[in-house]
PDB file of C-alpha atoms in Angstrom:
ATOM      1  CA  MET A 198      41.832 -24.921  -4.573  1.00 51.00           C
ATOM      2  CA  LYS A 199      44.423 -26.313  -6.609  1.00 58.00           C
ATOM      3  CA  LYS A 200      43.674 -29.093  -8.803  1.00 60.00           C
ATOM      4  CA  PHE A 201      46.224 -31.852  -9.445  1.00 61.00           C
ATOM      5  CA  THR A 202      45.696 -34.669 -12.322  1.00 66.00           C
ATOM      6  CA  ALA A 203      46.265 -38.549 -11.471  1.00 64.00           C
ATOM      7  CA  ARG A 204      49.028 -38.348 -13.825  1.00 66.00           C
ATOM      8  CA  SER A 205      50.995 -35.723 -12.118  1.00 63.00           C
ATOM      9  CA  VAL A 206      50.076 -37.371  -8.600  1.00 61.00           C
ATOM     10  CA  ALA A 207      51.489 -40.634 -10.040  1.00 64.00           C
ATOM     11  CA  GLY A 208      54.722 -39.153 -11.232  1.00 63.00           C
ATOM     12  CA  LEU A 209      55.379 -37.621  -8.068  1.00 57.00           C
ATOM     13  CA  LEU A 210      54.749 -41.068  -6.396  1.00 59.00           C
ATOM     14  CA  ILE A 211      57.102 -42.719  -8.750  1.00 63.00           C
ATOM     15  CA  ALA A 212      59.923 -40.098  -8.071  1.00 58.00           C
ATOM     16  CA  ALA A 213      59.550 -40.486  -4.366  1.00 54.00           C
ATOM     17  CA  PHE A 214      59.697 -44.477  -4.841  1.00 55.00           C
ATOM     18  CA  LEU A 215      62.708 -44.183  -6.986  1.00 56.00           C
ATOM     19  CA  LEU A 216      64.532 -42.237  -4.286  1.00 56.00           C
ATOM     20  CA  PHE A 217      64.204 -44.978  -1.716  1.00 55.00           C
ATOM     21  CA  ILE A 218      64.305 -48.258  -3.668  1.00 53.00           C
ATOM     22  CA  PRO A 219      67.503 -50.392  -3.323  1.00 51.00           C
ATOM     23  CA  ASN A 220      70.323 -50.509  -5.871  1.00 50.00           C
ATOM     24  CA  SER A 221      69.730 -54.200  -6.201  1.00 48.00           C
ATOM     25  CA  PHE A 222      66.317 -53.691  -7.546  1.00 49.00           C
ATOM     26  CA  LEU A 223      67.386 -51.051  -9.882  1.00 50.00           C
ATOM     27  CA  ALA A 224      70.006 -53.211 -11.383  1.00 51.00           C
ATOM     28  CA  TYR A 225      67.304 -55.945 -11.741  1.00 49.00           C
ATOM     29  CA  ALA A 226      64.445 -53.547 -13.262  1.00 50.00           C
ATOM     30  CA  GLU A 227      67.331 -52.304 -15.929  1.00 53.00           C
ATOM     31  CA  SER A 228      67.830 -55.828 -17.076  1.00 54.00           C
ATOM     32  CA  VAL A 229      64.208 -56.712 -17.436  1.00 54.00           C
ATOM     33  CA  ASP A 230      63.414 -56.799 -21.382  1.00 60.00           C
ATOM     34  CA  VAL A 231      60.023 -54.934 -22.097  1.00 57.00           C
ATOM     35  CA  PRO A 232      58.448 -55.443 -25.540  1.00 63.00           C
ATOM     36  CA  ASP A 233      58.158 -52.227 -27.623  1.00 65.00           C
ATOM     37  CA  ASP A 234      54.467 -52.690 -28.191  1.00 65.00           C
ATOM     38  CA  ILE A 235      53.464 -52.455 -24.528  1.00 60.00           C
ATOM     39  CA  THR A 236      52.124 -49.016 -23.481  1.00 63.00           C
ATOM     40  CA  ALA A 237      50.621 -47.793 -20.338  1.00 61.00           C
ATOM     41  CA  VAL A 238      47.592 -45.410 -20.512  1.00 64.00           C
ATOM     42  CA  ALA A 239      46.499 -43.639 -17.380  1.00 63.00           C
ATOM     43  CA  PRO A 240      43.099 -41.864 -17.440  1.00 68.00           C
ATOM     44  CA  GLU A 241      42.872 -38.038 -16.751  1.00 73.00           C
ATOM     45  CA  ILE A 242      41.385 -37.799 -13.290  1.00 71.00           C
ATOM     46  CA  THR A 243      41.384 -34.762 -11.327  1.00 74.00           C
ATOM     47  CA  ALA A 244      41.365 -34.508  -7.632  1.00 76.00           C
ATOM     48  CA  GLU A 245      40.556 -31.307  -5.680  1.00 82.00           C
ATOM     49  CA  ILE A 246      42.967 -30.544  -2.728  1.00 81.00           C
ATOM     50  CA  PRO A 247      42.013 -27.696  -0.607  1.00 83.00           C
ATOM     51  CA  ALA A 248      44.484 -24.876  -0.114  1.00 82.00           C
ATOM     52  CA  PRO A 249      46.167 -24.796   3.227  1.00 82.00           C
ATOM     53  CA  GLU A 250      44.770 -22.445   5.834  1.00 83.00           C
ATOM     54  CA  PRO A 251      47.100 -19.515   6.511  1.00 83.00           C
ATOM     55  CA  VAL A 252      49.161 -19.911   9.632  1.00 82.00           C
ATOM     56  CA  LEU A 253      49.462 -16.969  12.052  1.00 84.00           C
ATOM     57  CA  GLY A 254      52.529 -16.400  14.124  1.00 87.00           C
ATOM     58  CA  VAL A 255      52.798 -13.961  16.864  1.00 91.00           C
ATOM     59  CA  PRO A 256      55.741 -12.690  18.738  1.00 91.00           C
ATOM     60  CA  THR A 257      56.579 -15.016  21.569  1.00 87.00           C
ATOM     61  CA  PRO A 258      56.680 -13.634  25.115  1.00 83.00           C
ATOM     62  CA  GLN A 259      59.349 -16.301  26.110  1.00 84.00           C
ATOM     63  CA  THR A 260      62.808 -14.822  27.436  1.00 85.00           C
ATOM     64  CA  ILE A 261      65.591 -16.723  26.435  1.00 86.00           C
ATOM     65  CA  TYR A 262      68.724 -17.199  28.917  1.00 89.00           C
ATOM     66  CA  ILE A 263      72.169 -18.874  27.891  1.00 87.00           C
ATOM     67  CA  ASP A 264      74.313 -19.621  30.760  1.00 87.00           C
ATOM     68  CA  GLY A 265      72.229 -17.239  33.054  1.00 90.00           C
ATOM     69  CA  VAL A 266      72.438 -14.310  30.656  1.00 88.00           C
ATOM     70  CA  GLU A 267      69.438 -13.012  28.961  1.00 90.00           C
ATOM     71  CA  TYR A 268      69.471 -12.787  25.036  1.00 87.00           C
ATOM     72  CA  PRO A 269      66.855 -10.470  23.160  1.00 87.00           C
ATOM     73  CA  LEU A 270      66.176 -13.169  20.424  1.00 87.00           C
ATOM     74  CA  ARG A 271      63.244 -12.483  18.123  1.00 87.00           C
ATOM     75  CA  GLY A 272      60.949 -15.642  18.240  1.00 89.00           C
ATOM     76  CA  PHE A 273      57.364 -16.322  16.924  1.00 90.00           C
ATOM     77  CA  ASN A 274      54.698 -18.663  18.415  1.00 90.00           C
ATOM     78  CA  ILE A 275      53.070 -20.764  15.797  1.00 88.00           C
ATOM     79  CA  GLY A 276      50.368 -23.132  16.755  1.00 84.00           C
ATOM     80  CA  GLY A 277      51.559 -23.362  20.294  1.00 86.00           C
ATOM     81  CA  SER A 278      55.485 -23.940  19.270  1.00 89.00           C
ATOM     82  CA  ASN A 279      58.139 -21.140  19.654  1.00 88.00           C
ATOM     83  CA  TYR A 280      60.578 -20.670  16.551  1.00 90.00           C
ATOM     84  CA  PHE A 281      63.595 -18.652  16.584  1.00 88.00           C
ATOM     85  CA  MET A 282      65.859 -17.292  13.797  1.00 87.00           C
ATOM     86  CA  LEU A 283      68.745 -19.736  13.373  1.00 88.00           C
ATOM     87  CA  ARG A 284      71.397 -16.945  12.709  1.00 88.00           C
ATOM     88  CA  GLU A 285      70.272 -15.168  15.944  1.00 88.00           C
ATOM     89  CA  LEU A 286      70.597 -18.240  17.890  1.00 88.00           C
ATOM     90  CA  SER A 287      73.751 -19.337  16.414  1.00 89.00           C
ATOM     91  CA  SER A 288      75.237 -15.686  17.294  1.00 88.00           C
ATOM     92  CA  ALA A 289      73.958 -16.180  20.771  1.00 89.00           C
ATOM     93  CA  LEU A 290      75.685 -19.602  21.265  1.00 89.00           C
ATOM     94  CA  ASP A 291      78.961 -18.408  19.606  1.00 89.00           C
ATOM     95  CA  GLY A 292      82.005 -19.350  21.990  1.00 88.00           C
ATOM     96  CA  LYS A 293      79.593 -21.894  24.135  1.00 87.00           C
ATOM     97  CA  GLN A 294      79.913 -25.532  24.045  1.00 87.00           C
ATOM     98  CA  SER A 295      76.581 -25.918  21.894  1.00 86.00           C
ATOM     99  CA  GLN A 296      77.799 -23.536  19.382  1.00 86.00           C
ATOM    100  CA  PHE A 297      76.956 -24.102  15.650  1.00 86.00           C
ATOM    101  CA  ASP A 298      77.434 -22.274  12.246  1.00 86.00           C
ATOM    102  CA  ILE A 299      74.930 -21.238   9.697  1.00 83.00           C
ATOM    103  CA  PHE A 300      76.040 -20.828   5.888  1.00 81.00           C
ATOM    104  CA  TRP A 301      75.161 -21.407   2.422  1.00 81.00           C
ATOM    105  CA  ASN A 302      77.031 -23.190  -0.284  1.00 82.00           C
ATOM    106  CA  GLU A 303      76.490 -21.809  -3.809  1.00 81.00           C
ATOM    107  CA  GLU A 304      77.202 -25.214  -5.192  1.00 74.00           C
TER     108      GLU A 304
END
């Protein structure tokens, strides 16, 4: 079981909040003068979060047809949903109206 402190959870919540607040609020927050002698103290509180249960994926028995042609795509059934490898699906759809590319950008 992994333990998190209240300070680390609060830090994550603040980071998530800062990603979604409007720019006008940021401009206001930066213009507010706060006295130097004010400090915030957070008590050290620990919370136990249970580890996630392992997930079992089994090969899917589903047959995939694209434009009436069977494609041997490797798929897995996890929790009742089928998942397929994107590169294999992209390759099977190459030249079709629904084609898409998979690539990685190092930047």
